[in-house]
PDB file of C-alpha atoms and ligand atoms in Angstrom:
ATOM      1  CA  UNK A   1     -17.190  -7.683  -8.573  1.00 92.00           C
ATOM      2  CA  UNK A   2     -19.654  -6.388  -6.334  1.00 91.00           C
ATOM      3  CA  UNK A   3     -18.703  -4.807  -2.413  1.00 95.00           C
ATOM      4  CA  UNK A   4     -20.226  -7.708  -0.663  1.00 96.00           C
ATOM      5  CA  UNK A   5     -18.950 -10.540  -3.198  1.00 96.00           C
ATOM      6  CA  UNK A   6     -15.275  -9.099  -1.936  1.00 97.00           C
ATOM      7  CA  UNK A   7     -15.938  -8.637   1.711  1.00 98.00           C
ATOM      8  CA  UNK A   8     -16.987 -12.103   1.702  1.00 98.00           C
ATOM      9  CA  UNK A   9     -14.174 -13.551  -0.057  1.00 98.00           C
ATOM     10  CA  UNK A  10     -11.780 -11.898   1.783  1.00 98.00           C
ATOM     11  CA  UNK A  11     -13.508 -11.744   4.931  1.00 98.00           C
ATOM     12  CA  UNK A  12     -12.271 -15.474   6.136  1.00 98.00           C
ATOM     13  CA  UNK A  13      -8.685 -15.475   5.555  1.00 98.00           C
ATOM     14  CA  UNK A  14      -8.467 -12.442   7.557  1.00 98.00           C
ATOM     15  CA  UNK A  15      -8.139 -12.014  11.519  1.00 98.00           C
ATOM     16  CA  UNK A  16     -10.886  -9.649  13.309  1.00 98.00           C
ATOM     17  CA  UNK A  17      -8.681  -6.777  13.308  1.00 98.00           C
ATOM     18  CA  UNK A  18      -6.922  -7.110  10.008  1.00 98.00           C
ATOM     19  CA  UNK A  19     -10.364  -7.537   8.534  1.00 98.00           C
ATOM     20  CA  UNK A  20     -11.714  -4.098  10.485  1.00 98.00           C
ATOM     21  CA  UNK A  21      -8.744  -2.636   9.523  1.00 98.00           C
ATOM     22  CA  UNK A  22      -9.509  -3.990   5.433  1.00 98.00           C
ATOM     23  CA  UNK A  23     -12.931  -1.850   5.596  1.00 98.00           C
ATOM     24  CA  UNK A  24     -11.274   1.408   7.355  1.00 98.00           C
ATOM     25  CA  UNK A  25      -8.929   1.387   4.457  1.00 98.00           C
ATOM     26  CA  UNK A  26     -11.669   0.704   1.832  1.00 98.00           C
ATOM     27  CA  UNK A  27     -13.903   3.722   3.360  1.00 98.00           C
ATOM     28  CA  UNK A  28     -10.478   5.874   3.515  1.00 98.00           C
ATOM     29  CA  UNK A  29      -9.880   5.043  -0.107  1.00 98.00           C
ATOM     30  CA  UNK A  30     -13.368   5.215  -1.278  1.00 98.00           C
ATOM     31  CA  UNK A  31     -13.340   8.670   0.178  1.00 98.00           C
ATOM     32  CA  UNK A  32     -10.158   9.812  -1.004  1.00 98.00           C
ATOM     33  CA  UNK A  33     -11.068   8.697  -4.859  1.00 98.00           C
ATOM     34  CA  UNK A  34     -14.248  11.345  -4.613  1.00 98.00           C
ATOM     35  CA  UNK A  35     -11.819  13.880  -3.824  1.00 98.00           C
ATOM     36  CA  UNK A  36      -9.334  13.213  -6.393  1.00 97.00           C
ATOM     37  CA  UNK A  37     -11.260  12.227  -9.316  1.00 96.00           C
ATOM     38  CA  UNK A  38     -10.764   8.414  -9.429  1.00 97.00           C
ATOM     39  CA  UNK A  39     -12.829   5.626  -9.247  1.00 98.00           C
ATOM     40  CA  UNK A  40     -14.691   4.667  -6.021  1.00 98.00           C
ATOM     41  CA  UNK A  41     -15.480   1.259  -7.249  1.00 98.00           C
ATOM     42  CA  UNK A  42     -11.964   0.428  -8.159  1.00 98.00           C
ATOM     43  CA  UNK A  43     -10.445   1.932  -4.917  1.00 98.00           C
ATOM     44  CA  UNK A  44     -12.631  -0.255  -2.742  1.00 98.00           C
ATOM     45  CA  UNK A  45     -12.116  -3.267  -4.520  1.00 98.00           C
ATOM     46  CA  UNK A  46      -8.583  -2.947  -4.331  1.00 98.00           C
ATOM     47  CA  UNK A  47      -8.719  -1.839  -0.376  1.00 98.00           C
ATOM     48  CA  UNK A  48     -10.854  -4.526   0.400  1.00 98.00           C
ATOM     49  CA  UNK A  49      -8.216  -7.414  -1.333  1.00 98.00           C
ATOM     50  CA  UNK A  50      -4.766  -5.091  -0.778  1.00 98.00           C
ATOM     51  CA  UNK A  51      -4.255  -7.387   2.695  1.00 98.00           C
ATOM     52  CA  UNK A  52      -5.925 -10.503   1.218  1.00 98.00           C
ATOM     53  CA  UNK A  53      -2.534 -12.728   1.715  1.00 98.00           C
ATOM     54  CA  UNK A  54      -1.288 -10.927   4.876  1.00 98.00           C
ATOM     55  CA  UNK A  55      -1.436 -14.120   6.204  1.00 98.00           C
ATOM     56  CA  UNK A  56      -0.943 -17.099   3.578  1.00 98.00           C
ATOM     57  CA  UNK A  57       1.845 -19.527   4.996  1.00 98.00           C
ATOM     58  CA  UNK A  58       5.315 -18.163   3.922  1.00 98.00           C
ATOM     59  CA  UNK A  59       6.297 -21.602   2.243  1.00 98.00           C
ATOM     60  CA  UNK A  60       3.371 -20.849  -0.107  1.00 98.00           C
ATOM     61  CA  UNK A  61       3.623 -17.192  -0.468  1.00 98.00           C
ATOM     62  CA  UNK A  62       7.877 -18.480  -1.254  1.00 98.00           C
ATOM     63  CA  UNK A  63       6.620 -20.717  -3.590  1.00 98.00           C
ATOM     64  CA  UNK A  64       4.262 -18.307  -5.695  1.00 98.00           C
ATOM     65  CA  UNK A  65       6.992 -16.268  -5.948  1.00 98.00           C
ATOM     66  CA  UNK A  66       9.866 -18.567  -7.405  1.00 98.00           C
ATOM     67  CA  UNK A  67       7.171 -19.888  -9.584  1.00 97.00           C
ATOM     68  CA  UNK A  68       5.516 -16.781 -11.099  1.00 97.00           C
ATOM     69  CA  UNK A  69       7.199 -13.715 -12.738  1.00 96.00           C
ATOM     70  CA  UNK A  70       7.194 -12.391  -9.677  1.00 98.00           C
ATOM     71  CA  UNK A  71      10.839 -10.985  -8.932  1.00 98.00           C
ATOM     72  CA  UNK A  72      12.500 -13.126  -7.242  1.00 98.00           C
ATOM     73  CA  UNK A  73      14.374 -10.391  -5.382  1.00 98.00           C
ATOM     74  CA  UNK A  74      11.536 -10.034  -2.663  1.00 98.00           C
ATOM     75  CA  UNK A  75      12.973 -13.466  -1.125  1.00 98.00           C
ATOM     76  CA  UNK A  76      15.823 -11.256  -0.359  1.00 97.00           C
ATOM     77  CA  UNK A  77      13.724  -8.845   2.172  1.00 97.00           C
ATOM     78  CA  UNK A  78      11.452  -9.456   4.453  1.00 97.00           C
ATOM     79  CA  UNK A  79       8.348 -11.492   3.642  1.00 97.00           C
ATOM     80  CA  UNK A  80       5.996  -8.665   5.212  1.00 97.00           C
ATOM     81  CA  UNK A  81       6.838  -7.153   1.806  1.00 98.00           C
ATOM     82  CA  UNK A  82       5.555 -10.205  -0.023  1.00 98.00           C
ATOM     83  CA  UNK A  83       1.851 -10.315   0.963  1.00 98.00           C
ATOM     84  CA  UNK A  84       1.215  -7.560  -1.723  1.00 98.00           C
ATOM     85  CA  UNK A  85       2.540  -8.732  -5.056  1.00 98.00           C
ATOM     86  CA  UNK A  86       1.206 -12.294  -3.780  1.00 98.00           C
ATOM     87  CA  UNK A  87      -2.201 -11.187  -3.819  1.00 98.00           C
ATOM     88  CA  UNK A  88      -2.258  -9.205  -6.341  1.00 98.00           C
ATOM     89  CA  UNK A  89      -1.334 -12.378  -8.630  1.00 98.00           C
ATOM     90  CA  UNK A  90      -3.914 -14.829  -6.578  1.00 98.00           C
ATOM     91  CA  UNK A  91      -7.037 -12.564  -7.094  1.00 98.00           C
ATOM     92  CA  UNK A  92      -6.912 -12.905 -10.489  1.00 97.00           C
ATOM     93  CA  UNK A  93      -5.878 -16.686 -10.341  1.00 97.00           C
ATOM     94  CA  UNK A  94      -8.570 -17.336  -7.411  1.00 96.00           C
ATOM     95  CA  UNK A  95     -11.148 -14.918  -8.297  1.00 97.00           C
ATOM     96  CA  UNK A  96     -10.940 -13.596 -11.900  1.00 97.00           C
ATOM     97  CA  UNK A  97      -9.918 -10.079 -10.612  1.00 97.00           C
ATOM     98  CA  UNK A  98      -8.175  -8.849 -14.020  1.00 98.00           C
ATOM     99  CA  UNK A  99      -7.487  -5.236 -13.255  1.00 98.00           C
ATOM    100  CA  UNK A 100      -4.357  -3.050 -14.108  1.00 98.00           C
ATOM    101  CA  UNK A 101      -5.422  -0.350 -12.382  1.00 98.00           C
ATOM    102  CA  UNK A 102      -6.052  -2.614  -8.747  1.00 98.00           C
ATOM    103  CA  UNK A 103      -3.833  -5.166  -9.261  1.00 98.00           C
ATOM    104  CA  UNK A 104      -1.214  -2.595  -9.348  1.00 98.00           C
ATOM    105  CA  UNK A 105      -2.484  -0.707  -6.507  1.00 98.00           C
ATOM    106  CA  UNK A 106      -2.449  -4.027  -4.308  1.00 98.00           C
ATOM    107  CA  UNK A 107       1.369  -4.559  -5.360  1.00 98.00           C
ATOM    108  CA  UNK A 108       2.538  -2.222  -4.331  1.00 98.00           C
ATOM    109  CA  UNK A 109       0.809  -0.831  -1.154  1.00 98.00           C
ATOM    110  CA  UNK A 110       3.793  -1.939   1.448  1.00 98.00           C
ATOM    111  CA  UNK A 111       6.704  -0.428  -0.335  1.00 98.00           C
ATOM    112  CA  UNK A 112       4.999   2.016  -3.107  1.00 98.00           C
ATOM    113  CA  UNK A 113       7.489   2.783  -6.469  1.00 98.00           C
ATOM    114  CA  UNK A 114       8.545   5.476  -8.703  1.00 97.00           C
ATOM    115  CA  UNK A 115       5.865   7.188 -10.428  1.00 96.00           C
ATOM    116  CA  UNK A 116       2.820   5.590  -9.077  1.00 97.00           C
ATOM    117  CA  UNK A 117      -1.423   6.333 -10.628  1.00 97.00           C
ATOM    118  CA  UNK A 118      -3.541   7.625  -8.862  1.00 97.00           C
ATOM    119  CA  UNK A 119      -4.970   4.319  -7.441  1.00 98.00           C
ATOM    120  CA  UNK A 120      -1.861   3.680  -6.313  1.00 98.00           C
ATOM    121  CA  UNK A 121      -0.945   6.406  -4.577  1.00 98.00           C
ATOM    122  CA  UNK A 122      -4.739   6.209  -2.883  1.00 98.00           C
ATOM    123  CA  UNK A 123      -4.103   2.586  -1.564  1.00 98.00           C
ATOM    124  CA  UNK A 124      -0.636   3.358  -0.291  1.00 98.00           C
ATOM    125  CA  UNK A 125      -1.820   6.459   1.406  1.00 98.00           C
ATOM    126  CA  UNK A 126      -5.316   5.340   2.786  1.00 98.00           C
ATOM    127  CA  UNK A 127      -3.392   1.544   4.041  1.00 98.00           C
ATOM    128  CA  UNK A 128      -0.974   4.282   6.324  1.00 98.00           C
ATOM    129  CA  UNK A 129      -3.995   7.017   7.511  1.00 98.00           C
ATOM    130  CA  UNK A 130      -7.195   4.437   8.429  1.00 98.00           C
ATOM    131  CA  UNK A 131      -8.827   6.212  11.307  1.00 98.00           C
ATOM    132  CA  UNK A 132      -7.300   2.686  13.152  1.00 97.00           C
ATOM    133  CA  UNK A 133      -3.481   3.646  12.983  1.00 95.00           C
ATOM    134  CA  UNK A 134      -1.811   5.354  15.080  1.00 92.00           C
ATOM    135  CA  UNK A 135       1.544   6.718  14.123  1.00 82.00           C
ATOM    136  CA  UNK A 136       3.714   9.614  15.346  1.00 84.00           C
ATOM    137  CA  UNK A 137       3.088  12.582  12.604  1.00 87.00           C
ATOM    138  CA  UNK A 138      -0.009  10.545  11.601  1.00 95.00           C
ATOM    139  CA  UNK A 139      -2.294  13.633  12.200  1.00 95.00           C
ATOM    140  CA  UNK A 140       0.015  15.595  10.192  1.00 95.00           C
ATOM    141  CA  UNK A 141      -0.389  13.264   7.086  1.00 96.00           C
ATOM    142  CA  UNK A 142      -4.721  12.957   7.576  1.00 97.00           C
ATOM    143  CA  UNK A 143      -4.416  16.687   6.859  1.00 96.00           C
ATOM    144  CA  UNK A 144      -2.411  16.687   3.735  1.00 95.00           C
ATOM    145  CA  UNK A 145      -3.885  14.130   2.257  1.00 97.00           C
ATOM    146  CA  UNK A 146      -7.019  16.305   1.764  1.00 96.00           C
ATOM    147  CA  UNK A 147      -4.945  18.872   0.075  1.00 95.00           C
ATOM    148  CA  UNK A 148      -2.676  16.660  -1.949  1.00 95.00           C
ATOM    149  CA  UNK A 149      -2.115  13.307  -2.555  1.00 96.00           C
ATOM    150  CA  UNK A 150       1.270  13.033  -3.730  1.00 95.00           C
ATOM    151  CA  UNK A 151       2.655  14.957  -0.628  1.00 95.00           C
ATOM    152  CA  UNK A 152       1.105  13.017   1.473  1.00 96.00           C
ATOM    153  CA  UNK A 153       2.326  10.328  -0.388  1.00 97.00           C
ATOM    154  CA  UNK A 154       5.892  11.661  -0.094  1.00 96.00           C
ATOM    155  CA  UNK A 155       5.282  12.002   3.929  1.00 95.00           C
ATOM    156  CA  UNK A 156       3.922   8.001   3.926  1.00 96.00           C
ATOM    157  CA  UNK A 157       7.249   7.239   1.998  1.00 97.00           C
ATOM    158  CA  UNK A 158       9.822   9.168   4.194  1.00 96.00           C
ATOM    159  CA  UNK A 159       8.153   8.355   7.991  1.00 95.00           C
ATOM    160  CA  UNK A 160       8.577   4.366   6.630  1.00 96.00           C
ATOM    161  CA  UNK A 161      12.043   4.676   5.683  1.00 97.00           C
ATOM    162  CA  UNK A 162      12.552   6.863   8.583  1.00 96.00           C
ATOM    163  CA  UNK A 163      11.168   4.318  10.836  1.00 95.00           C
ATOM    164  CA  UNK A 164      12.909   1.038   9.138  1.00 97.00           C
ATOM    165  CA  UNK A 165      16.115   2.727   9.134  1.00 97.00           C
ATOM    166  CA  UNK A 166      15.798   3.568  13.010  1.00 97.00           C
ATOM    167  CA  UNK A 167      14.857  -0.232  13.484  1.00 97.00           C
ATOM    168  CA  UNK A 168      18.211  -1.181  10.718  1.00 97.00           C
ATOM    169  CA  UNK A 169      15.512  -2.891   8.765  1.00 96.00           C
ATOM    170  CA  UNK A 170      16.734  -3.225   5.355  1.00 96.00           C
ATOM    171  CA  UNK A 171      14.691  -1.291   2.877  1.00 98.00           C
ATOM    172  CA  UNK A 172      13.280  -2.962  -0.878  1.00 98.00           C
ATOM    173  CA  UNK A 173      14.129  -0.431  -3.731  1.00 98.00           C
ATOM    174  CA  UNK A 174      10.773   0.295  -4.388  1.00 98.00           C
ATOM    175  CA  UNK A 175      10.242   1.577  -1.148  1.00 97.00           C
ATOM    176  CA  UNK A 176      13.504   4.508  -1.842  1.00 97.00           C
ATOM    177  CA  UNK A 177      12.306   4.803  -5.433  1.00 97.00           C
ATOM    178  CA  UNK A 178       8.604   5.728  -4.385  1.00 98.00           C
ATOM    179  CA  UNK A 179      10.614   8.384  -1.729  1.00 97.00           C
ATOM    180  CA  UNK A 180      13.025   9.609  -4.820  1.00 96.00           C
ATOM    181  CA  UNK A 181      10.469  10.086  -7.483  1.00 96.00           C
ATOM    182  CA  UNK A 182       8.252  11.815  -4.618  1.00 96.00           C
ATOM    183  CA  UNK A 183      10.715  14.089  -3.517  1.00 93.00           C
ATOM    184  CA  UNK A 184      11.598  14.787  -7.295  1.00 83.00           C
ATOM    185  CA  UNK A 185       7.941  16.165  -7.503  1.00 77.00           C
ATOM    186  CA  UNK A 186       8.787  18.341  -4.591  1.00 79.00           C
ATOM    187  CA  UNK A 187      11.688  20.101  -5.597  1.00 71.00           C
ATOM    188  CA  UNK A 188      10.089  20.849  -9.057  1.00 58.00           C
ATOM    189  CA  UNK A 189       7.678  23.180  -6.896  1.00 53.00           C
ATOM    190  CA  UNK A 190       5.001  24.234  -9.142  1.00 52.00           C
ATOM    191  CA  UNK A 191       2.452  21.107  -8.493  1.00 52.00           C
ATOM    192  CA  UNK A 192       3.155  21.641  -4.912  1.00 55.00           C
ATOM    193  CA  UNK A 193       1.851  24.423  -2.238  1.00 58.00           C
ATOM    194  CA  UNK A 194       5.596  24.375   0.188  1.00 57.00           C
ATOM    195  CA  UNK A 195       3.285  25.579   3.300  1.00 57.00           C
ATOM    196  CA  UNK A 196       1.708  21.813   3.411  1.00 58.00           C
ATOM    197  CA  UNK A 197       5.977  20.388   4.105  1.00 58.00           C
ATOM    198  CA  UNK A 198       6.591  23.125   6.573  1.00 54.00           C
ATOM    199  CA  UNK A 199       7.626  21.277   9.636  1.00 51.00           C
ATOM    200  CA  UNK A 200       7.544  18.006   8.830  1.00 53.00           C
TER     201      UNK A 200
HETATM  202  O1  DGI B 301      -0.218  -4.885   5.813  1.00 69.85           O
HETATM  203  P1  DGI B 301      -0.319  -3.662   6.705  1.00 69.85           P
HETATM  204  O2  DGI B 301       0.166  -3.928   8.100  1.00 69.85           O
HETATM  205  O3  DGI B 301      -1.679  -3.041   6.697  1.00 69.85           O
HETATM  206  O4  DGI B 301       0.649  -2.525   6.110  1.00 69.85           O
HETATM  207  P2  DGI B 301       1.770  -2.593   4.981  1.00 69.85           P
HETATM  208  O5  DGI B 301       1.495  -3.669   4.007  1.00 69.85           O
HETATM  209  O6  DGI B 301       1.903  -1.209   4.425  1.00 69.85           O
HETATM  210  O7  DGI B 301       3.146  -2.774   5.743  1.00 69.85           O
HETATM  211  C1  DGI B 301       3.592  -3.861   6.414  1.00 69.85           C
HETATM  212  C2  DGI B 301       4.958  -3.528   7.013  1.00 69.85           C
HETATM  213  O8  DGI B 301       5.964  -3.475   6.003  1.00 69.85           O
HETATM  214  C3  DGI B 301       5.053  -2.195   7.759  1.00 69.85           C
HETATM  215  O9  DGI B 301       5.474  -2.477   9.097  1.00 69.85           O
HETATM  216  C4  DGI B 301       6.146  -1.421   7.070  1.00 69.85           C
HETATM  217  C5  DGI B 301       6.913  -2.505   6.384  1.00 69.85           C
HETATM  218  N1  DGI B 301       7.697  -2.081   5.211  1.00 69.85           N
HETATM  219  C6  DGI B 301       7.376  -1.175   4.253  1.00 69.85           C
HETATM  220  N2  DGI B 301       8.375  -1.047   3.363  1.00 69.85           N
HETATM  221  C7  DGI B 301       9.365  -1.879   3.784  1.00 69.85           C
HETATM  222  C8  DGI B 301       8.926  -2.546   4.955  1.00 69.85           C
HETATM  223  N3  DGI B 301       9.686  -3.450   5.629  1.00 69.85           N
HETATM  224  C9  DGI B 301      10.922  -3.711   5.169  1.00 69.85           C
HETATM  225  N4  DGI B 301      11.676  -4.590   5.841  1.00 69.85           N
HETATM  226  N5  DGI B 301      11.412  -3.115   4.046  1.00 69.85           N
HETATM  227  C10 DGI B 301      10.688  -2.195   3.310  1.00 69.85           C
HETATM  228  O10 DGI B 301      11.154  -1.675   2.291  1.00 69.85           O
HETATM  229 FE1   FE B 302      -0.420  -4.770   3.734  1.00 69.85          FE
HETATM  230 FE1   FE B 303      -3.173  -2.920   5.194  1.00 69.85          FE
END
């Protein structure tokens, strides 16, 4: 599917802001693909649909997910965390999107998991560093994620937890097993230059 086919599908279920927001994340992700060797096409198509269902009623969104294979675990959390998985089931029920590769990277761009592609770990990390957000230690993660991916990755993973903890949100696994398999990468050192974690 072409840029404009997706901008325009996605386009009306989407407020103003959400939808600026969409085609920050699609140029942050297009960008960071060039950089790290993956495909621009598939990292913009999968920015422009990753908030596609940020805003589908709950009952339906509740629904899809006792009705699909879907784990049924998510009703458990909070249904921010559902708007991912949801959509990355309805673009290829509403629109033919049959992707791995970006349905994957739509899944799980709220919570991230253990051992994530690159795709993945481009979503999750371009969602977080739009030039939109604003985050304390945002500047800190722009930086790295020129250098490397899966730190800044790591960073993305640890300032969420960090920050539902503080608000005694509960947490999805996914979300601790993106942070453990992360940090696993870390202490195994060689893939990863130490100065980039200093102070953070
Ligand atoms: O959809 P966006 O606002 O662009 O961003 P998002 O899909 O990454 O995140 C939506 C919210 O979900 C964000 O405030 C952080 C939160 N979140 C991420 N992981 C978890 C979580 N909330 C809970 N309760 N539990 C999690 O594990
Ligand atoms: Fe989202
Ligand atoms: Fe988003």
């Amino acid at each position: 599917m072409k840029k404009a086919e997706a901008i325009s599908i996605v386009e009306p279920h989407l407020t103003k802001e959400r939808f600026d927001h969409t085609l920050r994340v699609a140029d942050t992700a297009t960008k960071l693909a060039q950089k790290y060797g993956a495909s621009t096409e598939k990292a913009e198509l999968a920015s422009i649909f990753h908030d596609y269902c940020k805003y589908r009623p709950l009952e339906e969104m509740e629904r899809i997910i006792r009705l699909s294979y879907l784990p049924k675990d998510l009703l458990q959390y909070h249904h921010e965390l559902w708007h991912g998985p949801v959509a990355s089931l309805l673009i290829e029920q509403e629109h033919g999107i049959q992707d791995e590769e970006i349905q994957s990277a739509i899944y799980y761009h709220t919570t991230g998991r253990a051992n994530m592609g690159k795709l993945e770990l481009i979503v999750f990390v371009a969602d977080y560093i739009e030039p939109g957000r604003s985050f304390p230690g945002l500047d800190e993660v722009r930086e790295v994620a020129n250098q490397n991916i899966e730190i800044a990755a790591w960073m993305v993973s640890r300032n969420t937890i960090e920050y539902l903890m503080k608000r005694q949100n509960r947490i999805y696994p996914d979300t601790f097993h993106a942070y453990n398999y992360l940090t696993k990468c870390l202490d195994g050192g060689n893939n990863f230059d130490q100065k980039l974690i200093r102070n953070t």
